[in-house]
Structure formats: structure tokens, C-alpha cells
PDB file of C-alpha atoms in Angstrom:
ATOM      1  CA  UNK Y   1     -42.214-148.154-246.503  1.00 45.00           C
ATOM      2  CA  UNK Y   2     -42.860-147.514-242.621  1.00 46.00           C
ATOM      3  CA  UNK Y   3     -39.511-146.210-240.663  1.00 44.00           C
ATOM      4  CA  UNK Y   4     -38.339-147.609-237.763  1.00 45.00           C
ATOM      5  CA  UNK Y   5     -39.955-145.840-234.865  1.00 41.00           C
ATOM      6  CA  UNK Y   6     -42.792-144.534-236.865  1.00 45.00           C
ATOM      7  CA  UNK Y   7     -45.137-147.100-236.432  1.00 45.00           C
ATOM      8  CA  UNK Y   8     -47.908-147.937-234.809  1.00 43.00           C
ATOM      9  CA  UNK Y   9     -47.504-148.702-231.023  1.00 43.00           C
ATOM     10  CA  UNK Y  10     -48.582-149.907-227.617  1.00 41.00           C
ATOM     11  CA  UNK Y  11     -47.006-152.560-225.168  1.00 43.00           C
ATOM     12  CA  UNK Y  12     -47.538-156.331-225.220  1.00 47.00           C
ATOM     13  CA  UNK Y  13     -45.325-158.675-223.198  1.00 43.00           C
ATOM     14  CA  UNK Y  14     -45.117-162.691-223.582  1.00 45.00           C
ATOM     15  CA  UNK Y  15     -46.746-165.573-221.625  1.00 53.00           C
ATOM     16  CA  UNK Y  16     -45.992-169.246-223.185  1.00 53.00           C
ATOM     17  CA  UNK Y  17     -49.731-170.435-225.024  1.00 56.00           C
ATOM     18  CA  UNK Y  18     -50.404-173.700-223.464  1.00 56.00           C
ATOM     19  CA  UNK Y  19     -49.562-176.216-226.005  1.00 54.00           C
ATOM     20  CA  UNK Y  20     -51.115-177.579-228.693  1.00 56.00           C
ATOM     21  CA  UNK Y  21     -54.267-174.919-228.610  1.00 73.00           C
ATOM     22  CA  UNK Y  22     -56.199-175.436-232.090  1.00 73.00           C
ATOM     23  CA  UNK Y  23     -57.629-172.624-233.660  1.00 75.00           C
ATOM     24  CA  UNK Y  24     -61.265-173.901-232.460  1.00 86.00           C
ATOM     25  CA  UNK Y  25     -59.999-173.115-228.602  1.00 90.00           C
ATOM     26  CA  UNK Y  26     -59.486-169.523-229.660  1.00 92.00           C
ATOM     27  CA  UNK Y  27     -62.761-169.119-231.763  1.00 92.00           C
ATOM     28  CA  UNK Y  28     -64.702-170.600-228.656  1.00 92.00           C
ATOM     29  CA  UNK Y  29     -63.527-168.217-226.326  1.00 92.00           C
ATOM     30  CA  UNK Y  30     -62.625-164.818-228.218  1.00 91.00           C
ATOM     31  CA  UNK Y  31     -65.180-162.985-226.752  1.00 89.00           C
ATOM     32  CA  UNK Y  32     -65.233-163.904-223.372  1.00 92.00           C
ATOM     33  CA  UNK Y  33     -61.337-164.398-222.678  1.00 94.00           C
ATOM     34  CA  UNK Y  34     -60.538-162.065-219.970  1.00 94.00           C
ATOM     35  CA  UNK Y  35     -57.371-159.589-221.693  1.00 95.00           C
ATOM     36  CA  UNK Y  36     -56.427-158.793-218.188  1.00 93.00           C
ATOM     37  CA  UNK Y  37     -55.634-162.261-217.760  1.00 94.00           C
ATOM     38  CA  UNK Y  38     -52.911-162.531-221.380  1.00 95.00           C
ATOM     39  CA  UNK Y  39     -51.473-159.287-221.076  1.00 94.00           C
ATOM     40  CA  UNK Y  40     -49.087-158.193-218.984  1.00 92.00           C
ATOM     41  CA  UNK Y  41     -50.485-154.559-218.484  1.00 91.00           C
ATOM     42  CA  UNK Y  42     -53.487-152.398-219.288  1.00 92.00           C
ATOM     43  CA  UNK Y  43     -51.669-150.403-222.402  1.00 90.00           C
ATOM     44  CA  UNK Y  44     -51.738-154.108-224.078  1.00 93.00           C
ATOM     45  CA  UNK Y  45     -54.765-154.952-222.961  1.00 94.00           C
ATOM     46  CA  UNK Y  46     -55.901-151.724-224.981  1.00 93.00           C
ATOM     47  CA  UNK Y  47     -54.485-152.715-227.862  1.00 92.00           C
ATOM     48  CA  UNK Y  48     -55.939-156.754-228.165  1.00 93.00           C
ATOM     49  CA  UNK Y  49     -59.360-155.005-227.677  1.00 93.00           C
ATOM     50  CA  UNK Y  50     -58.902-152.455-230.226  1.00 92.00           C
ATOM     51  CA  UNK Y  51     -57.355-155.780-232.163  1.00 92.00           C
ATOM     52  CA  UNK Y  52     -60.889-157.507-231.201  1.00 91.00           C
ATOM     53  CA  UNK Y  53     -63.487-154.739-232.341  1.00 89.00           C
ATOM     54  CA  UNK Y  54     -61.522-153.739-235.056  1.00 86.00           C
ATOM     55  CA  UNK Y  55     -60.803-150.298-233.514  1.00 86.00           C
ATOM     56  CA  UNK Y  56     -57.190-148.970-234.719  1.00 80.00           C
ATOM     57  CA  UNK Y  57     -57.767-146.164-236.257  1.00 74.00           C
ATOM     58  CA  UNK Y  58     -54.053-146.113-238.215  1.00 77.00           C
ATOM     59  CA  UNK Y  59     -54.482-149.859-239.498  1.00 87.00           C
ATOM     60  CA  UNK Y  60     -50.850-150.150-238.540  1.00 90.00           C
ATOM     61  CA  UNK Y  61     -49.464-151.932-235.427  1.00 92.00           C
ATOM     62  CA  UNK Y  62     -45.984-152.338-234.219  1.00 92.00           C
ATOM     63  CA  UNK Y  63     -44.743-155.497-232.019  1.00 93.00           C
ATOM     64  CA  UNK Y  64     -41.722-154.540-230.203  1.00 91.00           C
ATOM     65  CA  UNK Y  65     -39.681-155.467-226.701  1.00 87.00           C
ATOM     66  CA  UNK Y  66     -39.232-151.809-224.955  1.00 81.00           C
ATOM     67  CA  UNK Y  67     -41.011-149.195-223.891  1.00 75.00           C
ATOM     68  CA  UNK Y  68     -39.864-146.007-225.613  1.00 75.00           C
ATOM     69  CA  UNK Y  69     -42.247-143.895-226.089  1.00 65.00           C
ATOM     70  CA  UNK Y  70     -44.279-143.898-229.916  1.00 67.00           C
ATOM     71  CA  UNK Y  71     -46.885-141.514-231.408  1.00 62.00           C
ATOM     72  CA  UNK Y  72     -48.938-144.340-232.195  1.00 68.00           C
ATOM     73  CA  UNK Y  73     -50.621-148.004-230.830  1.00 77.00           C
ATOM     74  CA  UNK Y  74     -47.514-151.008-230.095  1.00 86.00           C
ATOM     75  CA  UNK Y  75     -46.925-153.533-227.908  1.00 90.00           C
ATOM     76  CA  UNK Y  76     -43.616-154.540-226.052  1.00 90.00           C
ATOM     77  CA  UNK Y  77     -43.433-157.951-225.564  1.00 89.00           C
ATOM     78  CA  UNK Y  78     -42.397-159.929-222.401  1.00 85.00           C
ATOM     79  CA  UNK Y  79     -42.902-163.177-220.200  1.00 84.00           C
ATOM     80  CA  UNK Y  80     -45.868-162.116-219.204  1.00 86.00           C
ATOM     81  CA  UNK Y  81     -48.004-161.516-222.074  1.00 91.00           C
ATOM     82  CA  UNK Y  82     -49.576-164.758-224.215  1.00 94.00           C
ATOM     83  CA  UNK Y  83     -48.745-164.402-227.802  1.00 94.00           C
ATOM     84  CA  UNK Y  84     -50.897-167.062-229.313  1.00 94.00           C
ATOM     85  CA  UNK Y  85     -53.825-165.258-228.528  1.00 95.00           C
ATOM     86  CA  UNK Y  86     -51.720-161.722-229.940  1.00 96.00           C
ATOM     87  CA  UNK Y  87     -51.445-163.362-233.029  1.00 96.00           C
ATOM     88  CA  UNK Y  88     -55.032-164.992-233.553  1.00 96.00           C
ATOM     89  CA  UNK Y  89     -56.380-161.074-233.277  1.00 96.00           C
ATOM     90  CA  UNK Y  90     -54.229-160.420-236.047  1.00 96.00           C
ATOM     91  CA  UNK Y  91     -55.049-162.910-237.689  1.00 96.00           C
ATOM     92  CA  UNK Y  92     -59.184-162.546-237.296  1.00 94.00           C
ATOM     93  CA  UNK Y  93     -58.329-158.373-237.403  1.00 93.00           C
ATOM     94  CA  UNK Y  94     -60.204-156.911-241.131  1.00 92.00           C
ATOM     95  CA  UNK Y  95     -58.634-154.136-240.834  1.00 91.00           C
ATOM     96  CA  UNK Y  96     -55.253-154.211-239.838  1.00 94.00           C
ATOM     97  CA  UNK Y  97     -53.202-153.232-243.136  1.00 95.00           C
ATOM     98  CA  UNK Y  98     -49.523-152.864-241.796  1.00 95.00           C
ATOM     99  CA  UNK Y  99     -48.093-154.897-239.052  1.00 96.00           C
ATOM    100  CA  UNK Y 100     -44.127-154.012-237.912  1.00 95.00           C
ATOM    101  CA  UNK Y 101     -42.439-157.189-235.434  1.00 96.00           C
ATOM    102  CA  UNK Y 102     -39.610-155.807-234.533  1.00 94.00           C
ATOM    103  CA  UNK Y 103     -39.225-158.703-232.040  1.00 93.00           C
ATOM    104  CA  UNK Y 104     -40.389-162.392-231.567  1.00 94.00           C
ATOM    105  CA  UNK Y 105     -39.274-164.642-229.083  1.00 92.00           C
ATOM    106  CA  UNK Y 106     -38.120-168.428-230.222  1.00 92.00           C
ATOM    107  CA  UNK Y 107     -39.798-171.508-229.181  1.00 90.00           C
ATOM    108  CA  UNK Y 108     -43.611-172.177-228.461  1.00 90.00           C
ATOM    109  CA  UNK Y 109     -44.653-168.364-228.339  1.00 90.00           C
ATOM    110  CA  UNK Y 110     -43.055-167.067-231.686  1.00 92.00           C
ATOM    111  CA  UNK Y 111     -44.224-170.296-233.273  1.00 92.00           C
ATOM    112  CA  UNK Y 112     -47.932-169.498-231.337  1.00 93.00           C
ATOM    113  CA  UNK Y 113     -48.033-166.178-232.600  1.00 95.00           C
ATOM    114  CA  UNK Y 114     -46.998-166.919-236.413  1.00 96.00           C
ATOM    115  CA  UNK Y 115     -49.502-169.473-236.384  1.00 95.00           C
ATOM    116  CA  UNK Y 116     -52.117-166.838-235.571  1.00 96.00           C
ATOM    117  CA  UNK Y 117     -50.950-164.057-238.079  1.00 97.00           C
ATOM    118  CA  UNK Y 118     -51.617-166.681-241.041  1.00 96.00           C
ATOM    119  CA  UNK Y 119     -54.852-166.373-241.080  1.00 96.00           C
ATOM    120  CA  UNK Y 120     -55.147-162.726-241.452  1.00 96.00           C
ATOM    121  CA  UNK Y 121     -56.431-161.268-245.137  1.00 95.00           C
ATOM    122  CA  UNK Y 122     -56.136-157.766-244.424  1.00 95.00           C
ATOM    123  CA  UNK Y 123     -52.692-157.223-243.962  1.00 96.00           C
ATOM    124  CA  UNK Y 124     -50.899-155.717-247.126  1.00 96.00           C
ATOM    125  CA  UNK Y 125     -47.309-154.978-245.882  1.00 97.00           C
ATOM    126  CA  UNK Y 126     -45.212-156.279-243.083  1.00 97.00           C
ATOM    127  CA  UNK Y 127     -41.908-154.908-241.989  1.00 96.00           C
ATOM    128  CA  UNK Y 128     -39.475-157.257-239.691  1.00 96.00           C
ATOM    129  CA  UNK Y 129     -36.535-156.048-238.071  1.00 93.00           C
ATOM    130  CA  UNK Y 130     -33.513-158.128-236.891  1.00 89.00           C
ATOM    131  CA  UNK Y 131     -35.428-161.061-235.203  1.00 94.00           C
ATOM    132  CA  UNK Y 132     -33.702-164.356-234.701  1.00 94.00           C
ATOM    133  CA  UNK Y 133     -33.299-167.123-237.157  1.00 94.00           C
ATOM    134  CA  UNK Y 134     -36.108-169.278-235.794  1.00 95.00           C
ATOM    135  CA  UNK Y 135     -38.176-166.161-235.287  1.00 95.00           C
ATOM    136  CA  UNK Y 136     -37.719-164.768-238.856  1.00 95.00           C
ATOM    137  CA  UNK Y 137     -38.157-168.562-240.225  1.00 95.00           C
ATOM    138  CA  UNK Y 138     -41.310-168.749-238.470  1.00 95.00           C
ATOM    139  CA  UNK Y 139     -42.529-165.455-240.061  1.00 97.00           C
ATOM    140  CA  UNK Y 140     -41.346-166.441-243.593  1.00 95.00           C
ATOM    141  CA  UNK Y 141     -43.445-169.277-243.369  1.00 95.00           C
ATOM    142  CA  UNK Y 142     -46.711-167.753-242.210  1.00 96.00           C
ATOM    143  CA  UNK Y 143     -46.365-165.312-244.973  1.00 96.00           C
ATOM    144  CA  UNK Y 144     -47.137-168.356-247.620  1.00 94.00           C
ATOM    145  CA  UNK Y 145     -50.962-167.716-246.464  1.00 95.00           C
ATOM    146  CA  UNK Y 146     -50.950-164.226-247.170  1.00 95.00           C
ATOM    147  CA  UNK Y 147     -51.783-164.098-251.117  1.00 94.00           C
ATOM    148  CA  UNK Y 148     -52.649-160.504-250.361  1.00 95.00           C
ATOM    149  CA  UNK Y 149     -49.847-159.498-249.336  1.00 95.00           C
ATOM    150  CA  UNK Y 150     -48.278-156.368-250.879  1.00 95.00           C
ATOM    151  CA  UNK Y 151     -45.403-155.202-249.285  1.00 95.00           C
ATOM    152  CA  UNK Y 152     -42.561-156.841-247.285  1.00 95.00           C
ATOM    153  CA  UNK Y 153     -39.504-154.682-245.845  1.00 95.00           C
ATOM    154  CA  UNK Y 154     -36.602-156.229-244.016  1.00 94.00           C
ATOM    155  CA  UNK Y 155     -34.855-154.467-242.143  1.00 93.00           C
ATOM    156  CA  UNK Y 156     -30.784-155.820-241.285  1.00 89.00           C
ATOM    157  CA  UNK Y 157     -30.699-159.081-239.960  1.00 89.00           C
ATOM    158  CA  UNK Y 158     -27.671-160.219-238.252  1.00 87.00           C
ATOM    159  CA  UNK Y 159     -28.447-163.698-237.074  1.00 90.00           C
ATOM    160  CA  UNK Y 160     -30.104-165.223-240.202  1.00 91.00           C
ATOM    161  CA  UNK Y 161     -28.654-168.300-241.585  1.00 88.00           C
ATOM    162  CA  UNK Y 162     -28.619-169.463-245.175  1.00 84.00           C
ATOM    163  CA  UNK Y 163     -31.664-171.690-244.424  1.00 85.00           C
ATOM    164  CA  UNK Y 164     -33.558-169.196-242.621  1.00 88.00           C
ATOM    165  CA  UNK Y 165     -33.039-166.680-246.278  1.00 88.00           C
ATOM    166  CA  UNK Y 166     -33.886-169.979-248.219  1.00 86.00           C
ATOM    167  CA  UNK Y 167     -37.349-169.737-246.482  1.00 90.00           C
ATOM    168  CA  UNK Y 168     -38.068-166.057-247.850  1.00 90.00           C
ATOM    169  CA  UNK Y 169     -36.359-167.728-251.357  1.00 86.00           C
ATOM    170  CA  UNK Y 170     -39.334-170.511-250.994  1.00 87.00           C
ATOM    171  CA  UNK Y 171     -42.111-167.966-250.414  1.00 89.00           C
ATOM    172  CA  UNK Y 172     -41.199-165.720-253.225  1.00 86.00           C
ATOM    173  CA  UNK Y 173     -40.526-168.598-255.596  1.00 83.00           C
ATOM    174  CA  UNK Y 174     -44.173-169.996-254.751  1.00 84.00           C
ATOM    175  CA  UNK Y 175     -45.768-166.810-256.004  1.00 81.00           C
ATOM    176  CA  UNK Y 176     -48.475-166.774-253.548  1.00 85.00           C
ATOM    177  CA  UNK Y 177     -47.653-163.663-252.605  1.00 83.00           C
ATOM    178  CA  UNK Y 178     -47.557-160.982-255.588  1.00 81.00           C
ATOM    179  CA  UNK Y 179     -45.548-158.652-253.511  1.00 87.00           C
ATOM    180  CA  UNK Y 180     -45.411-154.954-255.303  1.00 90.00           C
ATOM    181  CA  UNK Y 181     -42.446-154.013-253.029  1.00 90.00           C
ATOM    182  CA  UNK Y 182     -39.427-155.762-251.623  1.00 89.00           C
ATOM    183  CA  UNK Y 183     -36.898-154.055-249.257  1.00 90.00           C
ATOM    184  CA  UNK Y 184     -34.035-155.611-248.162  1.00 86.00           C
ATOM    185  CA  UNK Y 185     -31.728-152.680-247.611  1.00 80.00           C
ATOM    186  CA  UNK Y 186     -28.628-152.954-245.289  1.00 84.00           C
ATOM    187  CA  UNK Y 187     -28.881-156.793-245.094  1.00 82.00           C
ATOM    188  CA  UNK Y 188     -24.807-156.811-245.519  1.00 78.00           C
ATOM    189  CA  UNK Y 189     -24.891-159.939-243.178  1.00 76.00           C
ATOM    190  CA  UNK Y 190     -26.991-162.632-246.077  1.00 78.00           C
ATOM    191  CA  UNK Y 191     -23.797-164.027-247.638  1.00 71.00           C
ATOM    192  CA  UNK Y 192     -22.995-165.637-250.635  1.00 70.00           C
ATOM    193  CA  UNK Y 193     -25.123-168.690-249.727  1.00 63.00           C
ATOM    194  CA  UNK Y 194     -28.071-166.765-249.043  1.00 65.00           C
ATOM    195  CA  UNK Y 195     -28.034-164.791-252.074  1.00 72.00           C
ATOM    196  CA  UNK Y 196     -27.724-167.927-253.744  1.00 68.00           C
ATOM    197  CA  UNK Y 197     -31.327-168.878-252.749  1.00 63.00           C
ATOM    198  CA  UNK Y 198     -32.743-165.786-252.750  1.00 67.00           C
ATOM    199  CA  UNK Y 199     -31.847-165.134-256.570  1.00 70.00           C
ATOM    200  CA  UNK Y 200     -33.489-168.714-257.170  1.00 65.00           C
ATOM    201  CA  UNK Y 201     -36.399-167.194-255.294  1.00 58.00           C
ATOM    202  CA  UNK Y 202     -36.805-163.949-257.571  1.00 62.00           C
ATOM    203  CA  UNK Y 203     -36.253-165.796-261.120  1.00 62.00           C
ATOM    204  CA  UNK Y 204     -39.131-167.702-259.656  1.00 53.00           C
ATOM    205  CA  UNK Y 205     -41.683-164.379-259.271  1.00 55.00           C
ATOM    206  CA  UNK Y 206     -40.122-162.895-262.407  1.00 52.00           C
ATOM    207  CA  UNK Y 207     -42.274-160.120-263.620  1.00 49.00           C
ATOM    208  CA  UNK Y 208     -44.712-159.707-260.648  1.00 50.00           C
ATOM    209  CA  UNK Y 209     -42.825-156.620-259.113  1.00 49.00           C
TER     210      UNK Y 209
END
């Protein structure tokens, strides 16, 4: 699996989507949406258009909240970029195959931008590192829509709850996904509870890995 701070990168910060956007709003204006006017600075704006044409040359892309430097395309997040229209170019992208968040932002934006990555069928592994409980719920949940889905690394989380690990027990108990891989190294911090659901959630895949 991809290593922390060897993925792809570029910068993206985080405007709040005005609410309740459907999924016809993007379609209708995709091509003409001005990415000067949802990101928060040119380096993200390169990245959404390489998103758009289906330019990135790695197939990787990492989602982040910094700026150190990376070899490859990322984007670091902030107030000023809008993340429901981040996560529909995922989600229309046919050729993205490895997407790292590394950070989401609760309310309306995270839930925008998970939303969006649910509709992507090119993605085959997704790493998350040490988002927040409604941020890694939110993920969990748009990963039930990813059938092709390979791969999924998780990197320590410290403020998961119990229900937040039952959602990861619920998607791997559905079996939509028939994940190869499944990291979950250094996650010291799941409990007993949470290894309660999770175990329910790998008797339910059984022999798929």
C-alpha cells in the first residue's frame, strides 16, 4: 500500500457547498464552472482540471491540510476551497485509481465531498489517515458504492468511536466491496467494542480476501 507522504499531491482548501446541491446542479455546470472561483489557489485549480480532463498522469491523488512539499499532484484543504465540487470530479474521474484523504472537515463539506466520491468506478484503493469520527463515518459510508473497490488502508485513528468502526463492520459485512487488501495497522486506539463489530464485519466477507 501507498506510504504516508508518497502520494500523489497538490493543494485544495475548503469553501462550504451551498446546501442541498443535487447531483444534476453539478452535471449542468461541470464544464463551464469557473475553478478560480472553488479553489482557493491556482495549484488546486490545477489539480480539479487535471480531475476534469482526466489528466493525472500517476492515477493517484492525495487530499491533505498543509503544504509540505510532495513529489507528486495533492491538495491541502481549507475554508476557502468548495469540496462538493472536489468530490463530484472524483467521483465523474475514469481514471483516478488511488485516492489518499488524509483530512476531511465535519459538517456540510465532508458530507459534500463523500457524497461526490460515491459515484466514482475507477478507484481501486483508498487510504485514510486519522480523520475525525464524522469524517471517517462519512467515508465508510460512501465506500458501500464502490463494488470495485480493491484496496482499503487505514492508517491510526485516534478519535473513532465504536459506532464510527461499526460503519467499516457494515460495509465489509455487506460484501459490496470484495476488498483484496485490508490494512489496519497501528489502530491501538479501536477498543474492545470496536473489535467487537469489526470481527462481525469480517465473518461476514469470509473468504473474499
Amino acid at each position: 500500500s501507498i506510504k504516508q507522504g508518497n502520494m500523489l499531491s497538490r493543494a485544495i482548501s475548503l469553501q462550504q457547498p451551498e446546501k442541498g446541491r443535487q447531483s444534476c446542479y453539478y452535471d449542468k455546470h461541470a464544464q463551464d464552472v469557473k475553478l478560480s472561483e472553488i479553489t482557493s489557489n491556482s495549484e488546486n485549480a490545477t489539480v480539479i482540471r487535471k480531475l476534469r480532463t482526466n489528466d493525472l498522469k500517476e492515477k493517484q491523488l492525495i487530499i491533505k491540510d498543509d503544504d509540505r512539499f510532495e513529489l507528486n499532484d495533492y491538495i491541502s484543504i481549507n475554508q476557502d476551497d468548495d469540496l462538493g465540487w472536489l468530490g463530484y470530479f472524483i467521483g465523474k474521474s475514469e481514471y483516478l485509481q488511488r485516492l489518499a484523504i488524509n483530512y476531511l472537515p465535519d459538517g456540510e463539506e465532508g458530507h459534500a465531498f463523500a457524497e461526490g466520491i460515491a459515484h466514482n468506478q475507477s478507484l481501486r484503493n483508498i487510504d485514510i489517515n486519522n480523520l475525525s469520527n464524522y469524517g471517517f463515518t462519512s467515508v465508510m459510508r460512501a465506500l458501500r458504492s464502490l463494488s470495485q473497490l480493491e484496496g482499503l488502508t487505514i492508517w491510526p485513528h485516534e478519535n473513532v468511536d465504536p459506532d464510527g468502526w461499526s460503519e467499516l463492520g457494515t460495509l465489509l459485512e455487506s460484501g459490496v466491496c470484495k476488498l483484496e487488501h485490508l490494512h489496519l495497522s497501528g489502530n491501538t486506539y479501536i477498543g474492545n467494542a470496536g473489535m467487537g463489530v469489526l470481527s462481525n464485519g469480517l465473518r461476514g466477507i469470509g473468504s473474499s480476501f
